[in-house]
Amino acid sequence: MLDLKTPFIFSLVALSVSAAAQSDESSLQGAHDELEHIEVKRHFQPYRGNVPLIDTPQAIDRITADTLANEGITRFIDALDFAPTIVRQNNSGGMFDSFAIRGFSGDENNPSGYLINGFNVRGYSGNRSTVNVQTIEVMKGPGSALYGQGEPGGTINVITKKPQFEEQGYIQGTVGNFDKKQVEFDYTNGINSDMAYRVNGSYEDSDTYRDNVFFKNLNLNPSFIWNISDHTSLSYQMEILDQEKPLDRGVFILNNDFDAVDAEDFYGDVRDGAHEVKAFGHQLVLNHELNHNWHLLSGFAYRDSSFEGQSSDTELSEGRQLLYTDPSILSRQRRTRDYQAQDLSLRFELSGVVDVAGFVNNVLFGLDYYNYHIDTDYRRWRTAWGAGDTTYSIDPENPDYTIFRPDVTPTTLTAEKQKGLGFYAQDVIELSEATKLLVGFRVDKFEQDILNKLSNEGQEQDQTEVTPRFGFVYEINDSVSLYTSYAEGFRPNPGLDSDRNAFDPEETTSFEVGAKWENIADMFSGSVAIFDAEKTNMLTAEPNTGFSATLGEVESQGVEFQLTTDLTSDIRLDMAYAYIDAKTANEVNNLDWGVPIPKGSRLINIAKHSGYISLNHFTSVFEKEAFFGVTMRYVGDRLGQTTDPTFILPSYTLVNLAGSVNISDALSMRFDVNNLFDRDYFENSYHQLWTMPGSPTNYTVSVKYQF
């Protein structure tokens, strides 16, 4: 099929990124509580081009800093609740932000990354803060034609706050139940007429609703911009992360009795302490305007991250777990982890506008390279199969944290190297004032080398992938457009299976049709999309071994809908709904599981129905500016265990309240109440014995000082 496409693809070139920053920054000027008011000259976002979002043949959700402020969101994973078709996945004991887009997720044992200012974030990021987030863009469907190796269900690009030339900033303190304590700050100023800097960060030290589970998180993000000339700018950003949190597998569910669960129960060992996630990263980007029509962007990124700690986890294997026959004996494993990752990325882009045969072509050419290393030291102790060993078992109702802790032995010792070199091109051809054709492609050279240090054996693979992208947009008028698109994508699968063999990469095809509208009657904006996607070599949890395993081929069809409207000058309504039918497309047989997975089985943690309604009212209290909001969120039932189709997490509906008041021009106060009616619910699951309950009612009060 690629042979037929290639001559046509190579006859076209790709879309410009030169005007992206202008559209992004202008959309932020209406924010109610933001610092971004001054435009930074010559700052371009990668991959975007001079085509408005409404003319892009792709469903794109934008979560702005304004939304984060109104909803009181301080964590990245909570922000994603405002993007339809994104659902939370099992997240490796709560240590990472793990999610699925359009039913597709990465490896749960090696969480997939996302983009920060167009750079892939490989390695470990913990539970990311939103303190430096300006906008989160969720671009649905495979993005490999531009962004390279990423999650085929969609691409998330986090656009960070940029330095400003006028002094401004804030400091905010937050307290809440479960002994929550958090402080965040943001300060920016110009050094002179050509240079500016910014530094923001946050620190949280809190307990949680889970017994013996705490959360400490430090984020620090300095940045700098230098407008070398009217045509050239250099920007730099640093990331510092230090997170401490015990690895938490949640609670066990027996006989589908969800009512018997106490959300506070913790079955680990307090002596294990916290797992620590650290990251230290750099981004350096040079923007240069060659002339009025052409723009050059080059970038460098380096990131060093680690994940270390020990945990005591409920044993999942039925042949080793005594709980099934005696509810007073919970069998556990003991594990230690020492994972180290280094990621180097380079990118070069040339974009512009050119007339060809009387048609305007918005073109982009790009070349990127990455070199990723990850060293894995994973050690474990577990009982023998069928031995009835109670060495490290506890009574879940009365745990004893003084019992003997057995020594762990190496299970996985690997040194993995990944290298990738990619060339991409895209063209948006303006066929007429109302119609645009998008054609793009990417060629990737991918190398993977995994050394098994236990056996001193290596696994190598070397692949070349071509991923095309096509799209068509018809603009009915200035406010409404229709589109259709087809795209292919891929993502390398890191690590080894239970037999210590490397995985083949994930591959995806996706087709969608949709409509977008902006400011109809000066009050309605939104989108609707229908999609059909397939994915091969998708990974899922393998309960008996604790490794990952491939599900072969899976498919997902669905509908997404979003609407934003200003009911009055001071009342805004946001709503979204997603239907996702994600299932296996072939029968899966895995000897380690012990049971076959029939064709048409649901994918784990994927709700068929989900959505939210948010109502925000901007008003005044005692002649002081104020805000009140209510959000209702629904998540349908979900499969909770790949190997057990009868284990279904129940649906839930949550109601959250928020409010704020400006005490003075500089001082404001806000409150947030989540899960107002104290509903019992379950966020996600890996297995019926590793199921994460949701938080009961939690509240916070914040005081913010702006200057």
XYZ file of C-alpha atoms in Angstrom:
707
model
C 0.000 0.000 0.000
C 2.868 2.376 0.765
C 4.289 1.902 -2.739
C 1.148 3.407 -4.238
C 1.112 6.308 -1.806
C 4.774 7.240 -1.905
C 4.953 9.040 -5.318
C 2.002 11.216 -4.387
C 3.236 11.880 -0.877
C 6.688 12.911 -2.044
C 5.207 15.307 -4.593
C 3.851 17.417 -1.730
C 5.418 19.114 1.274
C 4.296 20.089 4.640
C 2.677 22.849 6.605
C 4.259 25.949 8.143
C 4.697 26.572 11.856
C 5.539 30.239 11.602
C 2.315 31.818 12.883
C 1.470 29.318 15.608
C 2.524 31.417 18.556
C 0.423 34.391 17.504
C -2.820 32.375 17.491
C -1.934 30.676 20.786
C -1.090 33.902 22.600
C -4.051 35.910 21.338
C -6.467 33.242 22.540
C -5.192 33.705 26.067
C -5.861 37.423 26.403
C -9.413 36.835 27.578
C -8.380 34.689 30.511
C -9.933 35.808 33.775
C -7.013 35.235 36.094
C -3.815 34.938 34.123
C -0.541 36.789 33.924
C -0.066 36.390 30.175
C -0.767 39.809 28.672
C 2.403 40.689 26.809
C 3.292 39.020 23.533
C 6.784 37.586 23.184
C 8.099 38.413 19.730
C 9.380 35.697 17.438
C 8.359 32.769 19.645
C 7.070 29.895 17.503
C 5.470 26.637 18.511
C 6.718 23.605 16.585
C 4.629 21.579 14.165
C 1.709 23.995 14.080
C 1.845 26.236 11.039
C -0.187 29.230 9.978
C -3.443 27.295 9.770
C -6.087 28.032 12.444
C -7.229 25.098 14.565
C -10.662 25.226 12.939
C -8.998 24.457 9.581
C -7.000 21.494 10.905
C -8.493 18.085 9.924
C -8.175 16.663 13.407
C -10.077 16.742 16.704
C -8.108 18.970 19.096
C -8.995 19.793 22.702
C -7.334 22.842 24.303
C -7.231 23.056 28.097
C -6.095 26.562 28.987
C -4.592 28.027 32.123
C -7.907 29.816 32.562
C -9.694 26.450 32.859
C -7.064 25.173 35.292
C -7.500 28.267 37.465
C -11.319 28.156 37.419
C -11.381 24.462 38.300
C -8.661 24.692 40.954
C -6.539 22.106 39.137
C -2.915 21.738 40.240
C -2.112 18.267 38.839
C -1.748 17.347 35.190
C -3.831 14.147 35.373
C -6.803 16.084 36.792
C -6.613 18.516 33.856
C -7.042 15.642 31.398
C -10.510 14.981 32.825
C -11.582 17.956 30.693
C -10.695 16.230 27.436
C -13.292 13.708 26.190
C -12.035 10.201 25.292
C -9.203 10.420 27.853
C -9.675 7.997 30.729
C -7.392 7.153 33.616
C -5.477 3.915 33.487
C -3.648 1.944 36.107
C -0.684 4.101 36.978
C 2.006 1.858 38.423
C 0.970 2.255 42.016
C 0.019 5.918 41.688
C 3.543 7.000 40.753
C 2.833 8.279 37.219
C 0.158 10.008 35.150
C -1.220 7.099 33.148
C -4.100 7.462 30.702
C -5.691 6.157 27.533
C -6.769 8.234 24.509
C -9.601 6.879 22.371
C -9.263 3.544 24.134
C -5.550 3.189 23.426
C -2.856 3.351 26.073
C 0.816 2.658 26.292
C 2.508 0.018 28.405
C 1.212 0.260 31.973
C 4.581 -0.862 33.349
C 6.463 1.759 31.309
C 4.181 4.788 31.139
C 4.048 6.542 27.797
C 5.141 10.121 27.628
C 3.784 13.254 26.048
C 5.207 16.412 24.529
C 6.515 19.457 26.380
C 6.760 22.343 23.904
C 6.971 19.806 21.096
C 9.693 17.615 22.678
C 8.891 14.030 23.676
C 9.113 13.394 27.429
C 10.697 9.974 27.808
C 11.583 8.465 31.129
C 9.924 9.297 34.445
C 7.834 12.372 35.262
C 5.899 11.369 38.362
C 2.602 13.168 39.005
C 3.195 16.340 37.002
C 2.209 19.750 38.398
C 0.393 22.366 36.292
C 2.203 25.355 37.824
C 4.091 26.085 34.576
C 1.309 25.073 32.151
C -0.136 27.679 29.790
C -2.091 25.348 27.517
C -2.578 21.601 27.150
C -3.329 20.535 23.578
C -4.856 17.093 23.089
C -4.559 16.163 19.412
C -6.668 13.059 18.729
C -5.590 10.199 16.472
C -2.115 9.066 15.384
C 0.390 11.900 15.344
C 3.458 10.033 14.152
C 3.457 11.774 10.767
C 4.681 14.885 12.576
C 5.577 14.099 16.163
C 7.274 10.767 15.696
C 7.086 7.886 18.089
C 4.186 8.487 20.456
C 0.934 7.041 21.719
C -1.148 6.238 18.618
C -4.449 7.117 20.301
C -3.472 10.773 20.338
C -0.758 13.271 21.175
C -0.683 15.565 24.195
C 1.458 18.685 23.911
C 1.990 20.807 27.015
C 2.814 24.435 26.205
C 4.582 26.023 29.138
C 4.405 29.623 30.389
C 6.943 31.885 28.704
C 8.970 34.807 30.078
C 7.372 38.260 29.847
C 9.027 41.675 29.679
C 6.818 43.325 32.284
C 7.186 42.449 35.965
C 4.317 40.300 37.222
C 3.819 37.270 39.414
C 1.960 35.621 42.250
C 2.363 33.401 45.291
C -0.374 31.067 46.481
C -0.788 28.919 49.584
C -3.269 26.047 49.857
C -4.445 23.918 52.774
C -7.066 21.200 52.933
C -8.225 18.041 54.621
C -5.965 15.004 54.699
C -3.345 17.478 55.953
C -2.838 18.976 52.495
C -0.234 21.762 52.363
C 0.913 23.338 49.122
C 2.617 26.521 47.987
C 3.173 27.681 44.404
C 4.673 30.780 42.842
C 5.268 32.408 39.484
C 7.466 35.436 38.719
C 8.576 36.982 35.429
C 10.351 40.191 34.451
C 12.483 41.718 31.766
C 16.234 42.049 32.222
C 16.401 44.634 29.468
C 14.488 45.329 26.264
C 15.796 42.112 24.666
C 15.999 39.616 27.551
C 13.435 38.284 30.008
C 13.260 35.481 32.528
C 10.662 33.533 34.411
C 10.716 31.133 37.332
C 7.774 29.202 38.720
C 7.384 26.202 40.924
C 5.405 24.426 43.587
C 5.946 22.316 46.679
C 3.390 19.983 48.231
C 3.638 17.995 51.461
C 0.366 16.177 52.088
C -1.163 13.047 53.484
C -3.893 11.271 51.515
C -7.143 9.449 52.182
C -5.127 6.225 52.005
C -3.538 4.982 55.241
C 0.260 5.390 55.309
C 0.300 7.037 51.850
C 1.741 10.548 51.666
C 2.794 12.822 48.842
C 5.780 15.182 48.626
C 6.437 16.934 45.348
C 8.866 19.692 44.373
C 8.662 21.339 40.926
C 10.939 24.164 39.792
C 10.933 25.609 36.254
C 13.283 28.496 35.402
C 13.160 29.861 31.838
C 14.843 32.568 29.776
C 14.338 34.271 26.393
C 16.712 36.459 24.402
C 15.443 38.366 21.380
C 18.790 38.520 19.622
C 17.300 40.603 16.820
C 13.960 41.431 15.272
C 14.213 38.121 13.433
C 15.965 35.790 15.880
C 15.240 34.575 19.409
C 16.807 32.038 21.745
C 14.808 30.456 24.586
C 15.837 28.110 27.400
C 13.822 26.161 29.975
C 14.904 23.967 32.880
C 12.860 21.321 34.701
C 13.589 20.133 38.254
C 11.389 17.436 39.803
C 11.684 15.578 43.099
C 8.709 13.426 44.156
C 8.332 11.097 47.140
C 5.322 8.818 47.456
C 4.790 5.218 48.651
C 3.846 2.878 45.847
C 0.185 2.047 46.437
C -1.671 -0.839 44.751
C -5.060 -0.007 46.251
C -7.498 -2.523 47.723
C -8.673 -6.044 46.904
C -12.167 -6.933 45.670
C -13.466 -10.456 46.324
C -16.551 -11.882 44.612
C -17.268 -8.459 43.039
C -18.283 -7.160 46.472
C -17.370 -3.496 46.091
C -19.424 -2.512 49.135
C -17.082 -4.445 51.461
C -14.141 -2.161 50.637
C -12.696 0.409 53.005
C -11.024 3.039 50.800
C -8.414 3.735 53.489
C -7.001 0.199 53.700
C -3.314 -0.098 52.808
C -1.687 -3.520 52.452
C 1.910 -2.513 51.900
C 4.592 -2.130 54.559
C 5.258 1.215 56.263
C 8.942 0.274 56.511
C 9.242 0.438 52.732
C 8.965 4.202 52.806
C 8.503 6.181 49.611
C 9.434 5.622 46.016
C 11.325 8.615 44.677
C 11.021 10.061 41.189
C 13.637 12.595 40.123
C 14.075 14.472 36.874
C 16.424 17.162 35.632
C 15.785 18.487 32.141
C 16.763 21.209 29.694
C 15.217 22.649 26.524
C 16.989 25.095 24.197
C 15.196 26.462 21.116
C 16.415 28.859 18.423
C 13.822 30.629 16.254
C 14.930 32.532 13.162
C 12.785 34.318 10.581
C 14.624 34.010 7.259
C 12.206 36.399 5.546
C 8.518 37.234 5.520
C 7.575 33.746 4.253
C 10.171 31.392 5.706
C 11.051 30.417 9.252
C 13.728 28.204 10.792
C 13.410 26.425 14.147
C 16.047 24.264 15.806
C 15.925 22.718 19.250
C 17.830 20.640 21.767
C 16.507 18.798 24.816
C 18.173 16.602 27.415
C 16.496 14.911 30.342
C 17.858 12.704 33.147
C 15.273 10.885 35.293
C 15.081 8.054 37.815
C 12.598 5.895 39.700
C 13.747 4.164 42.901
C 12.192 2.459 45.907
C 10.829 -0.696 47.487
C 7.292 -1.954 47.934
C 5.243 -4.788 49.389
C 2.515 -5.730 46.914
C -0.470 -8.034 47.122
C 0.319 -11.281 45.291
C -1.837 -11.687 42.169
C -1.163 -15.281 41.219
C -4.006 -17.567 42.299
C -1.557 -20.387 43.004
C 0.312 -18.182 45.482
C -2.484 -16.057 46.983
C -3.948 -17.560 50.199
C -6.648 -14.873 50.518
C -8.945 -16.824 48.216
C -9.228 -19.630 50.795
C -8.617 -17.695 54.030
C -9.689 -13.989 54.173
C -7.376 -13.441 57.167
C -4.217 -14.221 55.163
C -3.102 -11.837 52.434
C -0.047 -13.113 50.538
C 2.414 -10.440 49.389
C 5.425 -9.991 47.188
C 8.402 -7.837 48.050
C 10.008 -5.727 45.305
C 12.778 -3.156 44.783
C 13.249 -0.887 41.775
C 16.169 1.192 40.554
C 15.410 2.597 37.100
C 17.609 5.230 35.428
C 16.795 6.976 32.144
C 18.578 9.522 29.933
C 17.002 11.109 26.881
C 18.655 13.356 24.274
C 16.587 14.969 21.487
C 17.458 17.238 18.559
C 15.068 18.878 16.094
C 15.408 21.033 12.990
C 12.439 22.571 11.102
C 12.054 24.763 8.031
C 8.600 26.152 7.277
C 7.131 28.595 4.838
C 4.521 29.574 2.310
C 5.003 29.028 -1.436
C 2.783 29.273 -4.521
C 2.757 26.175 -6.755
C 0.610 26.028 -9.899
C -1.550 28.864 -8.628
C -2.193 27.241 -5.215
C -0.935 28.462 -1.861
C 1.092 25.752 -0.093
C 1.793 25.992 3.620
C 4.809 23.750 3.907
C 7.042 22.312 6.609
C 10.132 20.086 6.511
C 11.622 18.617 9.652
C 14.443 16.389 10.838
C 14.737 15.037 14.370
C 16.903 12.625 16.304
C 16.768 11.059 19.743
C 19.013 8.819 21.842
C 17.287 7.181 24.808
C 18.904 4.946 27.467
C 17.087 3.160 30.275
C 18.720 0.879 32.850
C 16.320 -1.367 34.771
C 17.194 -3.072 38.059
C 14.104 -4.894 39.291
C 14.315 -7.398 42.177
C 11.591 -9.484 43.770
C 10.714 -12.105 46.357
C 7.552 -14.184 46.108
C 6.317 -17.512 47.444
C 6.572 -20.720 45.473
C 3.534 -21.797 43.485
C 1.112 -23.825 45.597
C 3.451 -23.888 48.625
C 1.028 -22.249 51.059
C 3.920 -20.126 52.320
C 2.858 -17.443 54.848
C 6.353 -15.927 55.259
C 5.375 -12.400 54.253
C 1.599 -12.617 54.617
C -0.466 -10.213 56.746
C -3.932 -10.100 58.226
C -5.567 -7.294 56.134
C -7.711 -6.287 59.126
C -4.740 -6.124 61.514
C -1.461 -5.797 59.613
C 1.803 -6.502 61.411
C 4.638 -4.260 60.208
C 7.276 -5.973 62.351
C 7.360 -9.318 60.524
C 10.461 -10.620 58.803
C 11.149 -9.130 55.361
C 12.676 -11.670 52.966
C 15.581 -10.749 50.715
C 14.859 -9.962 47.090
C 16.695 -11.465 44.133
C 17.247 -9.988 40.658
C 14.361 -10.550 38.268
C 15.091 -8.046 35.509
C 18.478 -6.436 34.942
C 18.544 -4.768 31.548
C 20.315 -1.972 29.734
C 18.171 -0.703 26.863
C 19.203 1.759 24.146
C 16.876 3.336 21.621
C 17.904 5.555 18.731
C 15.625 7.239 16.264
C 16.149 9.425 13.217
C 13.122 10.891 11.495
C 12.287 13.093 8.524
C 8.829 14.603 8.198
C 7.045 16.817 5.719
C 3.566 18.188 5.396
C 1.641 20.462 3.048
C -1.664 22.237 3.526
C -2.792 23.163 0.021
C -5.382 25.926 -0.248
C -7.458 24.552 -3.148
C -9.885 27.425 -2.779
C -10.850 29.966 -0.163
C -13.068 27.342 1.496
C -11.243 24.043 0.861
C -7.872 22.803 2.049
C -6.054 19.526 1.425
C -3.485 18.218 3.908
C -0.887 15.660 2.874
C 1.985 14.611 5.091
C 4.340 11.777 5.831
C 7.191 10.784 8.070
C 10.053 8.312 7.672
C 11.588 6.922 10.870
C 14.701 4.850 11.332
C 14.412 3.100 14.684
C 17.074 1.017 16.492
C 16.642 -0.861 19.761
C 19.314 -2.754 21.683
C 18.449 -4.541 24.966
C 21.120 -6.292 27.023
C 19.851 -8.849 29.540
C 22.502 -8.637 32.258
C 21.240 -11.807 33.969
C 21.961 -13.997 30.963
C 24.412 -11.654 29.201
C 22.282 -12.004 26.081
C 21.208 -9.190 23.801
C 18.099 -8.420 21.771
C 18.330 -6.121 18.778
C 15.882 -4.764 16.253
C 16.259 -2.276 13.445
C 13.173 -0.974 11.674
C 12.160 1.686 9.203
C 8.604 3.002 9.407
C 6.702 5.245 6.989
C 3.617 6.906 8.467
C 1.376 8.937 6.116
C -1.355 11.428 6.934
C -4.139 12.842 4.746
C -6.880 15.310 5.485
C -9.500 17.508 3.859
C -11.235 20.586 5.280
C -14.271 22.385 3.896
C -15.031 25.740 5.490
C -18.775 26.373 5.311
C -18.294 29.916 6.603
C -15.948 31.818 8.928
C -17.322 29.916 11.928
C -18.016 26.337 10.772
C -15.824 23.768 9.030
C -16.149 20.086 8.126
C -13.186 17.721 7.888
C -12.096 14.162 7.272
C -8.712 12.568 7.847
C -6.716 9.354 7.667
C -3.500 8.744 9.567
C -1.097 5.982 10.498
C 1.109 5.872 13.561
C 3.537 3.775 15.555
C 5.215 3.643 18.948
C 8.181 1.480 20.003
C 7.392 -0.798 22.936
C 10.162 -0.651 25.536
C 11.273 -3.555 27.681
C 10.929 -7.332 27.487
C 8.069 -9.788 27.844
C 7.990 -12.590 30.433
C 10.202 -14.694 28.143
C 12.725 -11.802 27.979
C 12.013 -11.087 24.305
C 11.695 -7.576 22.881
C 8.259 -6.397 21.754
C 7.402 -5.360 18.228
C 6.313 -1.698 17.922
C 2.678 -0.661 18.158
C 1.132 0.281 14.822
C -2.116 2.184 14.297
C -4.447 3.279 11.529
C -7.202 5.804 12.144
C -10.009 7.383 10.136
C -12.267 10.171 11.340
C -14.828 12.701 10.148
C -15.947 15.711 12.107
C -17.085 19.289 12.343
C -15.823 22.314 14.266
C -17.465 25.613 15.024
C -16.259 28.821 16.660
C -18.291 31.752 17.975
C -21.531 30.952 16.196
C -23.847 33.817 17.054
C -20.959 35.061 19.232
C -21.724 32.384 21.821
C -21.280 28.767 20.581
C -17.982 26.930 20.048
C -17.357 23.203 19.901
C -16.713 20.130 17.824
C -18.006 16.664 16.997
C -15.939 13.761 15.672
C -16.577 10.147 14.636
C -13.517 7.890 14.545
C -12.538 4.322 13.694
C -9.056 3.126 14.689
C -7.079 -0.122 14.824
C -3.916 -0.918 16.724
C -1.557 -3.896 16.674
C 0.862 -5.065 19.373
C -0.885 -3.175 22.166
C 0.516 -4.037 25.587
C -1.505 -4.881 28.669
C -0.864 -6.143 32.184
C 0.094 -9.807 32.624
C -1.200 -10.515 36.151
C 0.631 -13.741 36.943
C 4.118 -12.504 36.071
C 3.869 -8.771 36.634
C 5.274 -8.129 33.166
C 3.495 -6.800 30.114
C 2.089 -8.838 27.263
C 0.770 -8.017 23.827
C -2.962 -8.197 23.060
C -2.309 -8.566 19.363
C -4.836 -6.458 17.463
C -7.363 -4.142 19.097
C -9.873 -1.703 17.646
C -11.775 1.328 18.822
C -14.744 3.205 17.388
C -16.443 6.158 18.937
C -17.970 9.609 18.969
C -16.712 12.782 20.674
C -18.715 15.929 21.317
C -17.781 19.240 22.941
C -19.696 22.486 23.394
C -18.837 25.794 25.047
C -21.367 28.590 25.240
C -21.817 31.855 27.088
C -25.383 31.629 28.372
C -25.110 35.252 29.493
C -22.302 37.787 29.714
C -21.206 36.258 33.013
C -22.329 32.584 32.843
C -20.422 30.010 30.814
C -21.449 26.414 30.130
C -18.957 23.732 29.090
C -19.991 20.195 28.278
C -18.451 17.145 26.655
C -19.411 13.545 25.946
C -17.498 10.584 24.551
C -18.604 7.124 23.449
C -15.760 4.618 23.014
C -16.180 0.989 21.994
C -12.662 -0.419 22.471
C -12.145 -4.190 22.204
C -9.829 -6.945 21.015
C -9.977 -7.679 17.289
C -8.584 -11.211 17.567
C -8.493 -14.048 20.084
C -5.524 -13.852 22.436
C -3.892 -16.897 23.973
C -1.150 -16.516 26.579
C 0.062 -19.482 28.609
C 0.991 -17.307 31.586
C -2.574 -16.035 31.890
C -4.114 -19.482 31.957
C -7.257 -18.309 30.156
C -7.881 -17.183 26.552
C -9.061 -13.657 25.777
C -11.915 -13.963 23.230
C -12.244 -11.681 20.242
C -14.416 -8.687 21.089
C -13.344 -8.502 24.759
C -13.341 -5.024 26.317
C -10.048 -3.258 26.995
C -9.144 -2.650 30.619
C -10.230 0.633 32.281
C -11.977 1.968 29.154
C -15.457 3.364 29.795
C -17.909 3.262 26.899
C -19.650 6.399 28.139
C -18.075 9.396 29.837
C -18.637 13.126 29.989
C -18.973 16.252 32.075
C -21.003 19.450 32.447
C -19.429 22.544 33.960
C -21.265 25.772 34.813
C -19.204 28.850 35.719
C -20.688 32.099 37.013
C -18.618 35.297 37.174
C -20.272 37.736 39.561
C -19.587 40.017 42.538
C -19.914 39.662 46.303
C -20.036 42.846 48.373
C -18.824 44.698 45.274
C -15.846 42.335 44.963
C -15.259 40.262 41.807
C -16.191 36.625 42.464
C -16.499 33.308 40.718
C -18.628 30.231 41.432
C -18.596 26.985 39.533
C -20.056 23.501 39.630
C -18.881 20.506 37.591
C -20.616 17.152 37.271
C -18.573 14.300 35.821
C -19.760 10.842 34.729
C -17.606 7.780 34.007
C -19.306 4.568 32.885
C -18.499 1.046 33.974
C -15.144 -0.408 32.922
C -13.404 -3.754 32.680
C -11.142 -4.066 35.723
C -9.039 -7.107 34.793
C -7.882 -8.263 31.372
C -8.233 -11.968 32.237
C -11.634 -11.769 33.955
C -14.529 -10.354 31.868
C -16.845 -10.508 34.903
C -14.801 -8.031 36.962
C -16.431 -4.709 36.073
C -15.721 -1.456 37.879
C -19.051 0.299 38.517
C -19.913 3.642 36.931
C -19.833 6.807 39.000
C -20.928 10.436 38.985
C -19.053 13.117 40.917
C -20.019 16.706 41.684
C -17.334 19.325 42.396
C -17.775 22.903 43.631
C -15.427 25.862 43.320
C -15.539 29.532 44.210
C -13.277 32.550 44.564
C -13.464 36.201 45.562
C -11.043 39.088 44.952
C -10.537 40.637 48.367
C -8.480 43.420 46.766
C -6.699 44.124 43.515
C -3.817 41.949 44.690
C -5.366 39.463 47.126
C -7.878 36.699 46.372
C -9.256 33.636 48.108
C -10.816 30.454 46.679
C -12.302 27.185 47.864
C -12.734 23.813 46.175
C -14.858 20.853 47.218
C -14.422 17.630 45.255
C -16.813 14.682 45.449
C -19.363 16.869 47.178
C -21.777 14.019 47.960
C -19.033 11.655 49.181
C -19.689 8.953 46.578
C -17.808 5.654 46.748
C -16.117 4.935 43.432
C -13.083 3.281 41.843
C -10.686 5.182 39.600
C -8.928 2.305 37.876
C -7.746 -1.255 38.258
C -4.911 -3.574 37.263
C -6.480 -6.675 38.787
C -9.268 -7.383 41.251
C -6.591 -7.450 43.954
C -5.048 -4.181 42.741
C -7.995 -1.795 42.508
C -7.694 1.893 43.316
C -10.620 3.474 45.193
C -11.428 7.115 44.559
C -11.076 9.834 47.134
C -13.959 10.663 49.473
C -15.013 14.291 49.882
C -11.944 16.504 49.895
C -11.696 20.275 50.159
C -9.055 22.987 49.902
C -8.802 26.685 50.684
C -6.280 28.863 48.835
C -5.016 32.410 49.273
C -3.309 34.091 46.324
C -1.311 37.321 46.220
C -0.577 38.854 42.805
C 1.944 41.579 42.073
